[in-house]
Amino acid sequence: MSAEGQRILGIETSCDETAAAIVRDGNAVLSSVVSSQIDLHARFGGVVPEIASRAHEELLIPVIAEAIAEAGIASDEHPDVVAATVGPGLVGALLVGVSAAKAMSLVWGVPFVGVNHLEAHLYAAFLEEPELELPVVVLLVSGGHTMLVAVREPGRYELLGQTIDDAVGEAFDKVARTMGLGYPGGPAIDELSVKGDPSAISFPRAMRNEGLDFSFSGIKTAVANHVRKHPEDEPADVAASFQEAIVDVLLHKARKAAEQVGAKGICLAGGVAANSLLRERTCDVGIELGLRVFLPNRAMCTDNAAMVAAAAYHRLLSDGPTPLNVGADPGLRLVAD
Ligand code: KG4
Ligand code: ZN
């Protein structure tokens, strides 16, 4: 199914961002509205599922209305397709977006497309680079996932490696909490690291030389122990040393994966892809291996709905609309086992 000028409304409510966007023809972002719930969850040090669902309920309709108005869609018109993230994520949070999308699809008489949140993150990289030459290796690093994915043809993914315990964003968030830097931790550690010495402390690099899987629970504990034993250490040095160890492991494996796949390019995706050191070092790897590097802009790295609409455009072309009896799936995977 394809129609020129097709405007897809994307809806994202899988975690703590309530987002809606209008994307035309799969890559022209006409609007992208993200309402963050960070302030609501910050005092609990992490996302509280029940609070997230309630906030999505309150925020979603105004956010959608804003996305539609900003895209210049008149009040007597409507988007041509409605897409929503169906998983993975928090079930109560997902249900808010999925139910709203299905209702709009019925009322407007337009197709519904259910989108995998992880595939949406991959499309954030492709949104700005529609002519991306395959194969590419994507390092998908978010609060819930850490994976290396090979994309050899559009829409087909091969999982090369993933975390066996904590996601990398989770490690950033937990370390920041240990250090009293607040939530979410990634941006706080990123910022503080600029003033620190990355070689001050040598934190463990678990599984660095073992295959393409990752493990980040050990480093989180190592930082907590270090902070307890050495309270005199500069927080900036601790943050910079932690970030250095994480980025070193991520890129050591991404480099191996790119070589293994014979990749033409390397992409970053997911919230942690906003990290300054990771972005800088990915460019270094690209230069070293002669690979093209695709870094989504920072707003596209963290959860947003433009990436949902972009992924929906491609799913609609390949698979057609999603039946309305498909529900939210909190454990949805990118690649079937
Ligand atoms: O993709 P995302 O917005 O939500 C999930 O799907 O998980 O990712 C959120 C994660 C959080 O753990 C946050 O701390 C991390 O991305 N993050 C960062 C940075 N910005 C966000 N981590 C490191 N450096 C950053 N600049
Ligand atoms: Zn995400």
CSV table of C-alpha atoms and ligand atoms in Angstrom, one decimal:
chain,number,residue,atom,x,y,z
A,1,MET,CA,0.0,0.0,0.0
A,2,SER,CA,1.4,3.4,-0.9
A,3,ALA,CA,0.1,6.9,-1.6
A,4,GLU,CA,2.1,10.0,-2.2
A,5,GLY,CA,1.7,12.6,0.5
A,6,GLN,CA,0.6,10.1,3.0
A,7,ARG,CA,0.6,11.6,6.5
A,8,ILE,CA,1.1,9.1,9.3
A,9,LEU,CA,0.2,10.0,12.9
A,10,GLY,CA,2.6,8.2,15.2
A,11,ILE,CA,1.8,7.7,18.8
A,12,GLU,CA,4.4,6.7,21.5
A,13,THR,CA,3.5,5.8,25.1
A,14,SER,CA,5.6,2.8,25.9
A,15,CYS,CA,7.4,4.3,28.9
A,16,ASP,CA,7.5,7.9,30.4
A,17,GLU,CA,7.3,10.1,27.3
A,18,THR,CA,3.9,10.9,25.8
A,19,ALA,CA,4.6,11.6,22.2
A,20,ALA,CA,2.7,12.2,18.9
A,21,ALA,CA,4.1,13.2,15.5
A,22,ILE,CA,3.0,13.5,11.9
A,23,VAL,CA,5.5,12.2,9.3
A,24,ARG,CA,4.8,12.5,5.5
A,25,ASP,CA,6.0,9.8,3.1
A,26,GLY,CA,8.0,8.0,5.7
A,27,ASN,CA,10.7,10.7,6.2
A,28,ALA,CA,9.4,14.3,6.3
A,29,VAL,CA,8.7,15.1,9.9
A,30,LEU,CA,5.9,17.7,9.9
A,31,SER,CA,5.6,17.8,13.6
A,32,SER,CA,7.0,15.9,16.6
A,33,VAL,CA,5.6,16.6,20.1
A,34,VAL,CA,7.1,15.0,23.2
A,35,SER,CA,5.7,15.6,26.6
A,36,SER,CA,8.1,14.2,29.2
A,37,GLN,CA,6.9,12.9,32.5
A,38,ILE,CA,10.4,13.1,34.0
A,39,ASP,CA,9.3,15.6,36.7
A,40,LEU,CA,6.5,13.2,37.9
A,41,HIS,CA,8.9,10.2,38.3
A,42,ALA,CA,12.1,12.0,39.4
A,43,ARG,CA,11.3,12.0,43.1
A,44,PHE,CA,10.9,8.2,43.0
A,45,GLY,CA,14.3,7.8,41.2
A,46,GLY,CA,12.7,5.9,38.3
A,47,VAL,CA,9.6,5.3,36.3
A,48,VAL,CA,6.5,4.3,38.3
A,49,PRO,CA,4.3,2.3,35.9
A,50,GLU,CA,0.9,3.4,37.5
A,51,ILE,CA,1.9,7.1,37.4
A,52,ALA,CA,3.0,6.7,33.8
A,53,SER,CA,-0.3,5.2,32.6
A,54,ARG,CA,-2.3,7.9,34.3
A,55,ALA,CA,-0.2,10.7,32.9
A,56,HIS,CA,-0.4,9.2,29.4
A,57,GLU,CA,-4.2,9.3,29.7
A,58,GLU,CA,-4.2,13.0,30.7
A,59,LEU,CA,-1.6,14.1,28.2
A,60,LEU,CA,-2.1,12.0,25.1
A,61,ILE,CA,-5.1,13.8,23.5
A,62,PRO,CA,-3.6,17.3,23.9
A,63,VAL,CA,-0.3,16.0,22.6
A,64,ILE,CA,-2.0,14.5,19.5
A,65,ALA,CA,-4.0,17.7,18.9
A,66,GLU,CA,-0.8,19.7,19.0
A,67,ALA,CA,1.0,17.4,16.6
A,68,ILE,CA,-1.9,17.6,14.2
A,69,ALA,CA,-2.2,21.4,14.4
A,70,GLU,CA,1.6,21.9,14.1
A,71,ALA,CA,1.6,19.7,11.0
A,72,GLY,CA,-0.9,22.1,9.3
A,73,ILE,CA,-3.7,19.5,9.1
A,74,ALA,CA,-7.0,21.5,9.1
A,75,SER,CA,-9.7,20.7,11.6
A,76,ASP,CA,-11.9,19.2,8.9
A,77,GLU,CA,-9.1,16.9,7.8
A,78,HIS,CA,-7.3,14.0,9.5
A,79,PRO,CA,-4.1,11.9,9.1
A,80,ASP,CA,-4.1,9.1,6.5
A,81,VAL,CA,-2.8,6.4,8.8
A,82,VAL,CA,-2.6,6.0,12.6
A,83,ALA,CA,0.3,4.1,14.2
A,84,ALA,CA,1.2,3.4,17.8
A,85,THR,CA,3.9,1.5,19.6
A,86,VAL,CA,2.5,-1.9,20.7
A,87,GLY,CA,5.6,-3.1,22.6
A,88,PRO,CA,7.9,-3.6,24.3
A,89,GLY,CA,7.2,-1.4,27.2
A,90,LEU,CA,5.0,-1.0,30.3
A,91,VAL,CA,1.7,-2.7,29.6
A,92,GLY,CA,-0.6,0.0,31.1
A,93,ALA,CA,1.3,2.7,29.4
A,94,LEU,CA,1.3,1.0,26.0
A,95,LEU,CA,-2.5,0.3,26.3
A,96,VAL,CA,-3.2,4.0,26.4
A,97,GLY,CA,-1.6,4.7,23.1
A,98,VAL,CA,-2.8,1.6,21.4
A,99,SER,CA,-6.4,2.1,22.4
A,100,ALA,CA,-6.4,5.7,21.3
A,101,ALA,CA,-4.8,4.8,18.0
A,102,LYS,CA,-7.4,2.1,17.3
A,103,ALA,CA,-10.3,4.4,18.2
A,104,MET,CA,-9.0,7.1,15.8
A,105,SER,CA,-8.5,4.5,13.1
A,106,LEU,CA,-12.1,3.5,13.4
A,107,VAL,CA,-13.5,7.0,13.7
A,108,TRP,CA,-11.5,8.3,10.7
A,109,GLY,CA,-11.8,5.1,8.7
A,110,VAL,CA,-8.0,4.9,8.1
A,111,PRO,CA,-5.5,2.0,8.6
A,112,PHE,CA,-3.9,1.2,12.0
A,113,VAL,CA,-0.3,0.1,12.2
A,114,GLY,CA,1.1,-1.5,15.3
A,115,VAL,CA,4.8,-0.7,15.7
A,116,ASN,CA,7.7,-2.4,17.6
A,117,HIS,CA,9.4,0.2,19.7
A,118,LEU,CA,12.8,-1.2,19.0
A,119,GLU,CA,12.3,-1.1,15.3
A,120,ALA,CA,11.1,2.5,15.7
A,121,HIS,CA,14.5,3.3,17.4
A,122,LEU,CA,16.2,1.8,14.3
A,123,TYR,CA,14.2,4.0,12.0
A,124,ALA,CA,15.3,7.1,13.9
A,125,ALA,CA,18.7,6.6,12.3
A,126,PHE,CA,17.1,6.0,8.9
A,127,LEU,CA,14.7,9.0,9.1
A,128,GLU,CA,17.5,11.4,8.4
A,129,GLU,CA,19.3,9.1,5.9
A,130,PRO,CA,16.7,7.4,3.7
A,131,GLU,CA,19.3,6.3,1.2
A,132,LEU,CA,21.3,4.4,3.9
A,133,GLU,CA,23.5,1.8,2.2
A,134,LEU,CA,23.1,-1.7,3.7
A,135,PRO,CA,24.4,-3.7,5.4
A,136,VAL,CA,24.7,-1.6,8.5
A,137,VAL,CA,25.3,-2.5,12.1
A,138,VAL,CA,23.1,-0.7,14.6
A,139,LEU,CA,24.1,-0.2,18.2
A,140,LEU,CA,20.7,0.1,20.0
A,141,VAL,CA,21.3,1.4,23.5
A,142,SER,CA,18.4,2.6,25.6
A,143,GLY,CA,17.0,2.4,29.1
A,144,GLY,CA,15.5,-1.0,28.5
A,145,HIS,CA,17.7,-2.5,25.8
A,146,THR,CA,21.3,-2.9,24.7
A,147,MET,CA,21.8,-4.8,21.4
A,148,LEU,CA,23.9,-5.0,18.3
A,149,VAL,CA,21.7,-5.6,15.2
A,150,ALA,CA,22.7,-6.3,11.6
A,151,VAL,CA,20.4,-4.8,9.0
A,152,ARG,CA,21.2,-6.5,5.7
A,153,GLU,CA,17.9,-5.7,4.0
A,154,PRO,CA,15.1,-3.2,5.0
A,155,GLY,CA,12.9,-4.5,7.7
A,156,ARG,CA,15.0,-7.7,8.4
A,157,TYR,CA,17.1,-7.7,11.5
A,158,GLU,CA,19.7,-10.1,12.8
A,159,LEU,CA,20.5,-9.9,16.5
A,160,LEU,CA,24.3,-10.2,16.9
A,161,GLY,CA,24.6,-9.6,20.6
A,162,GLN,CA,22.7,-8.2,23.6
A,163,THR,CA,23.0,-7.6,27.3
A,164,ILE,CA,22.8,-10.6,29.6
A,165,ASP,CA,21.7,-8.4,32.5
A,166,ASP,CA,21.2,-4.6,32.8
A,167,ALA,CA,20.7,-2.3,29.8
A,168,VAL,CA,23.3,0.3,29.4
A,169,GLY,CA,20.8,3.2,30.1
A,170,GLU,CA,19.8,1.4,33.3
A,171,ALA,CA,23.5,1.3,34.3
A,172,PHE,CA,23.8,5.1,33.7
A,173,ASP,CA,20.6,5.7,35.7
A,174,LYS,CA,21.6,3.5,38.6
A,175,VAL,CA,25.1,4.9,38.8
A,176,ALA,CA,23.7,8.4,38.7
A,177,ARG,CA,21.4,7.5,41.6
A,178,THR,CA,24.3,6.1,43.6
A,179,MET,CA,26.1,9.3,43.0
A,180,GLY,CA,23.1,11.5,43.9
A,181,LEU,CA,22.9,13.0,40.4
A,182,GLY,CA,19.1,12.5,40.0
A,183,TYR,CA,17.0,11.0,37.3
A,184,PRO,CA,17.4,10.3,34.4
A,185,GLY,CA,21.1,9.7,35.0
A,186,GLY,CA,22.5,9.5,31.4
A,187,PRO,CA,22.4,13.2,30.6
A,188,ALA,CA,23.7,14.1,34.2
A,189,ILE,CA,26.7,11.7,33.9
A,190,ASP,CA,27.3,12.9,30.3
A,191,GLU,CA,27.5,16.6,31.5
A,192,LEU,CA,29.5,15.9,34.6
A,193,SER,CA,32.1,13.8,32.8
A,194,VAL,CA,33.2,16.8,30.7
A,195,LYS,CA,35.0,18.1,33.8
A,196,GLY,CA,36.5,14.8,34.9
A,197,ASP,CA,39.5,12.6,34.1
A,198,PRO,CA,38.4,9.4,32.3
A,199,SER,CA,41.6,7.6,33.3
A,200,ALA,CA,41.3,8.4,37.0
A,201,ILE,CA,39.7,5.1,37.9
A,202,SER,CA,39.9,1.8,36.0
A,203,PHE,CA,36.4,0.3,36.2
A,204,PRO,CA,35.8,-3.3,35.1
A,205,ARG,CA,35.0,-3.9,31.4
A,206,ALA,CA,33.0,-7.1,31.7
A,207,MET,CA,33.0,-9.6,28.8
A,208,ARG,CA,35.0,-7.1,26.7
A,209,ASN,CA,36.8,-9.9,24.8
A,210,GLU,CA,34.0,-12.5,24.9
A,211,GLY,CA,31.7,-12.5,21.8
A,212,LEU,CA,29.2,-9.7,21.2
A,213,ASP,CA,27.0,-9.9,24.3
A,214,PHE,CA,27.3,-7.4,27.0
A,215,SER,CA,27.1,-7.3,30.8
A,216,PHE,CA,26.6,-4.1,32.8
A,217,SER,CA,25.5,-5.1,36.3
A,218,GLY,CA,29.1,-5.5,37.5
A,219,ILE,CA,30.2,-2.0,36.7
A,220,LYS,CA,27.2,-0.6,38.5
A,221,THR,CA,28.2,-2.4,41.7
A,222,ALA,CA,31.9,-1.5,41.2
A,223,VAL,CA,31.0,2.2,41.0
A,224,ALA,CA,28.8,1.9,44.2
A,225,ASN,CA,31.7,0.2,46.0
A,226,HIS,CA,34.2,2.7,44.8
A,227,VAL,CA,32.1,5.7,45.9
A,228,ARG,CA,31.7,4.1,49.4
A,229,LYS,CA,35.4,3.4,49.8
A,230,HIS,CA,36.6,6.6,48.3
A,231,PRO,CA,34.2,9.4,49.2
A,232,GLU,CA,37.0,11.9,48.7
A,233,ASP,CA,37.2,11.2,44.9
A,234,GLU,CA,35.9,13.9,42.6
A,235,PRO,CA,32.4,13.0,41.3
A,236,ALA,CA,33.4,14.2,37.9
A,237,ASP,CA,36.3,11.7,37.8
A,238,VAL,CA,34.1,8.9,38.8
A,239,ALA,CA,31.5,9.8,36.2
A,240,ALA,CA,34.1,10.2,33.4
A,241,SER,CA,35.8,6.9,34.3
A,242,PHE,CA,32.5,5.1,34.4
A,243,GLN,CA,31.4,6.6,31.0
A,244,GLU,CA,34.8,5.7,29.5
A,245,ALA,CA,34.6,2.1,30.5
A,246,ILE,CA,31.0,1.8,29.1
A,247,VAL,CA,31.8,3.5,25.8
A,248,ASP,CA,35.0,1.4,25.4
A,249,VAL,CA,33.1,-1.9,25.7
A,250,LEU,CA,30.2,-0.7,23.5
A,251,LEU,CA,32.5,0.4,20.7
A,252,HIS,CA,34.9,-2.5,21.0
A,253,LYS,CA,32.0,-4.8,20.2
A,254,ALA,CA,30.4,-2.6,17.6
A,255,ARG,CA,33.7,-2.5,15.8
A,256,LYS,CA,33.9,-6.3,15.9
A,257,ALA,CA,30.3,-6.6,14.7
A,258,ALA,CA,30.9,-4.3,11.8
A,259,GLU,CA,33.9,-6.3,10.7
A,260,GLN,CA,32.0,-9.6,11.1
A,261,VAL,CA,29.1,-8.4,9.0
A,262,GLY,CA,31.2,-6.5,6.4
A,263,ALA,CA,29.1,-3.5,7.2
A,264,LYS,CA,29.1,-0.3,5.1
A,265,GLY,CA,27.9,1.8,7.9
A,266,ILE,CA,27.4,2.0,11.7
A,267,CYS,CA,24.3,3.6,13.3
A,268,LEU,CA,23.5,4.6,16.8
A,269,ALA,CA,19.9,4.3,18.2
A,270,GLY,CA,18.1,4.7,21.5
A,271,GLY,CA,18.4,7.2,24.3
A,272,VAL,CA,22.0,6.4,25.2
A,273,ALA,CA,22.9,7.3,21.6
A,274,ALA,CA,22.5,10.9,22.8
A,275,ASN,CA,25.7,10.4,24.8
A,276,SER,CA,28.5,12.8,23.7
A,277,LEU,CA,31.5,10.5,24.2
A,278,LEU,CA,29.7,7.6,22.5
A,279,ARG,CA,28.9,9.8,19.5
A,280,GLU,CA,32.4,11.1,19.3
A,281,ARG,CA,34.1,7.7,19.5
A,282,THR,CA,31.6,6.2,17.0
A,283,CYS,CA,32.9,8.8,14.5
A,284,ASP,CA,36.4,7.7,15.3
A,285,VAL,CA,35.6,4.1,14.6
A,286,GLY,CA,33.9,5.1,11.4
A,287,ILE,CA,37.1,6.9,10.2
A,288,GLU,CA,39.3,4.1,11.3
A,289,LEU,CA,37.3,1.4,9.5
A,290,GLY,CA,36.2,3.5,6.6
A,291,LEU,CA,32.5,3.2,7.5
A,292,ARG,CA,29.7,5.7,7.2
A,293,VAL,CA,28.4,6.8,10.6
A,294,PHE,CA,24.8,7.6,11.2
A,295,LEU,CA,24.0,9.5,14.4
A,296,PRO,CA,20.3,10.5,14.8
A,297,ASN,CA,20.0,14.0,16.2
A,298,ARG,CA,19.7,13.9,20.0
A,299,ALA,CA,15.9,14.5,20.1
A,300,MET,CA,15.4,11.5,17.7
A,301,CYS,CA,17.6,9.3,20.0
A,302,THR,CA,15.3,9.4,23.0
A,303,ASP,CA,11.7,8.2,22.8
A,304,ASN,CA,9.6,10.2,20.3
A,305,ALA,CA,6.8,9.4,17.9
A,306,ALA,CA,8.4,10.5,14.6
A,307,MET,CA,10.4,7.3,14.7
A,308,VAL,CA,7.1,5.4,15.3
A,309,ALA,CA,5.5,7.0,12.2
A,310,ALA,CA,8.6,6.3,10.1
A,311,ALA,CA,8.7,2.6,11.1
A,312,ALA,CA,5.0,2.4,10.4
A,313,TYR,CA,5.4,3.7,6.9
A,314,HIS,CA,7.8,0.9,6.1
A,315,ARG,CA,5.7,-1.8,7.9
A,316,LEU,CA,2.6,-0.7,6.0
A,317,LEU,CA,4.5,-1.0,2.7
A,318,SER,CA,5.7,-4.5,3.5
A,319,ASP,CA,2.9,-6.0,5.6
A,320,GLY,CA,-0.2,-3.8,5.2
A,321,PRO,CA,-2.3,-2.6,8.1
A,322,THR,CA,-2.3,-4.3,11.5
A,323,PRO,CA,-5.6,-6.0,12.4
A,324,LEU,CA,-7.4,-4.2,15.2
A,325,ASN,CA,-7.4,-7.3,17.4
A,326,VAL,CA,-3.6,-7.1,17.9
A,327,GLY,CA,-3.1,-5.8,21.4
A,328,ALA,CA,-0.2,-4.3,23.4
A,329,ASP,CA,2.7,-6.8,23.9
A,330,PRO,CA,5.0,-5.7,26.8
A,331,GLY,CA,7.6,-8.4,26.0
A,332,LEU,CA,7.6,-7.9,22.2
A,333,ARG,CA,11.1,-8.7,20.6
A,334,LEU,CA,12.8,-7.3,17.6
A,335,VAL,CA,13.8,-10.7,16.3
A,336,ALA,CA,11.8,-13.8,17.0
A,337,ASP,CA,13.8,-16.5,18.8
B,1,KG4,O1,15.3,5.3,24.4
B,1,KG4,P1,15.0,5.9,25.7
B,1,KG4,O2,14.5,7.4,25.7
B,1,KG4,O3,13.9,5.1,26.5
B,1,KG4,C1,13.9,3.7,26.4
B,1,KG4,O4,13.3,3.2,25.5
B,1,KG4,O5,14.5,3.1,27.3
B,1,KG4,O6,16.3,5.8,26.6
B,1,KG4,C2,16.3,6.4,27.9
B,1,KG4,C3,17.7,6.1,28.5
B,1,KG4,C4,17.8,6.5,29.9
B,1,KG4,O7,18.4,5.4,30.6
B,1,KG4,C5,18.7,7.7,29.9
B,1,KG4,O8,19.5,7.8,31.1
B,1,KG4,C6,19.6,7.4,28.7
B,1,KG4,O9,18.7,6.9,27.8
B,1,KG4,N1,20.2,8.7,28.2
B,1,KG4,C7,21.6,8.9,28.2
B,1,KG4,C8,21.8,10.2,27.6
B,1,KG4,N2,20.5,10.7,27.4
B,1,KG4,C9,19.6,9.8,27.7
B,1,KG4,N3,22.6,8.1,28.5
B,1,KG4,C10,23.8,8.6,28.4
B,1,KG4,N4,24.1,9.8,28.0
B,1,KG4,C11,23.1,10.7,27.6
B,1,KG4,N5,23.4,11.9,27.1
B,2,ZN,ZN,13.0,3.8,23.7
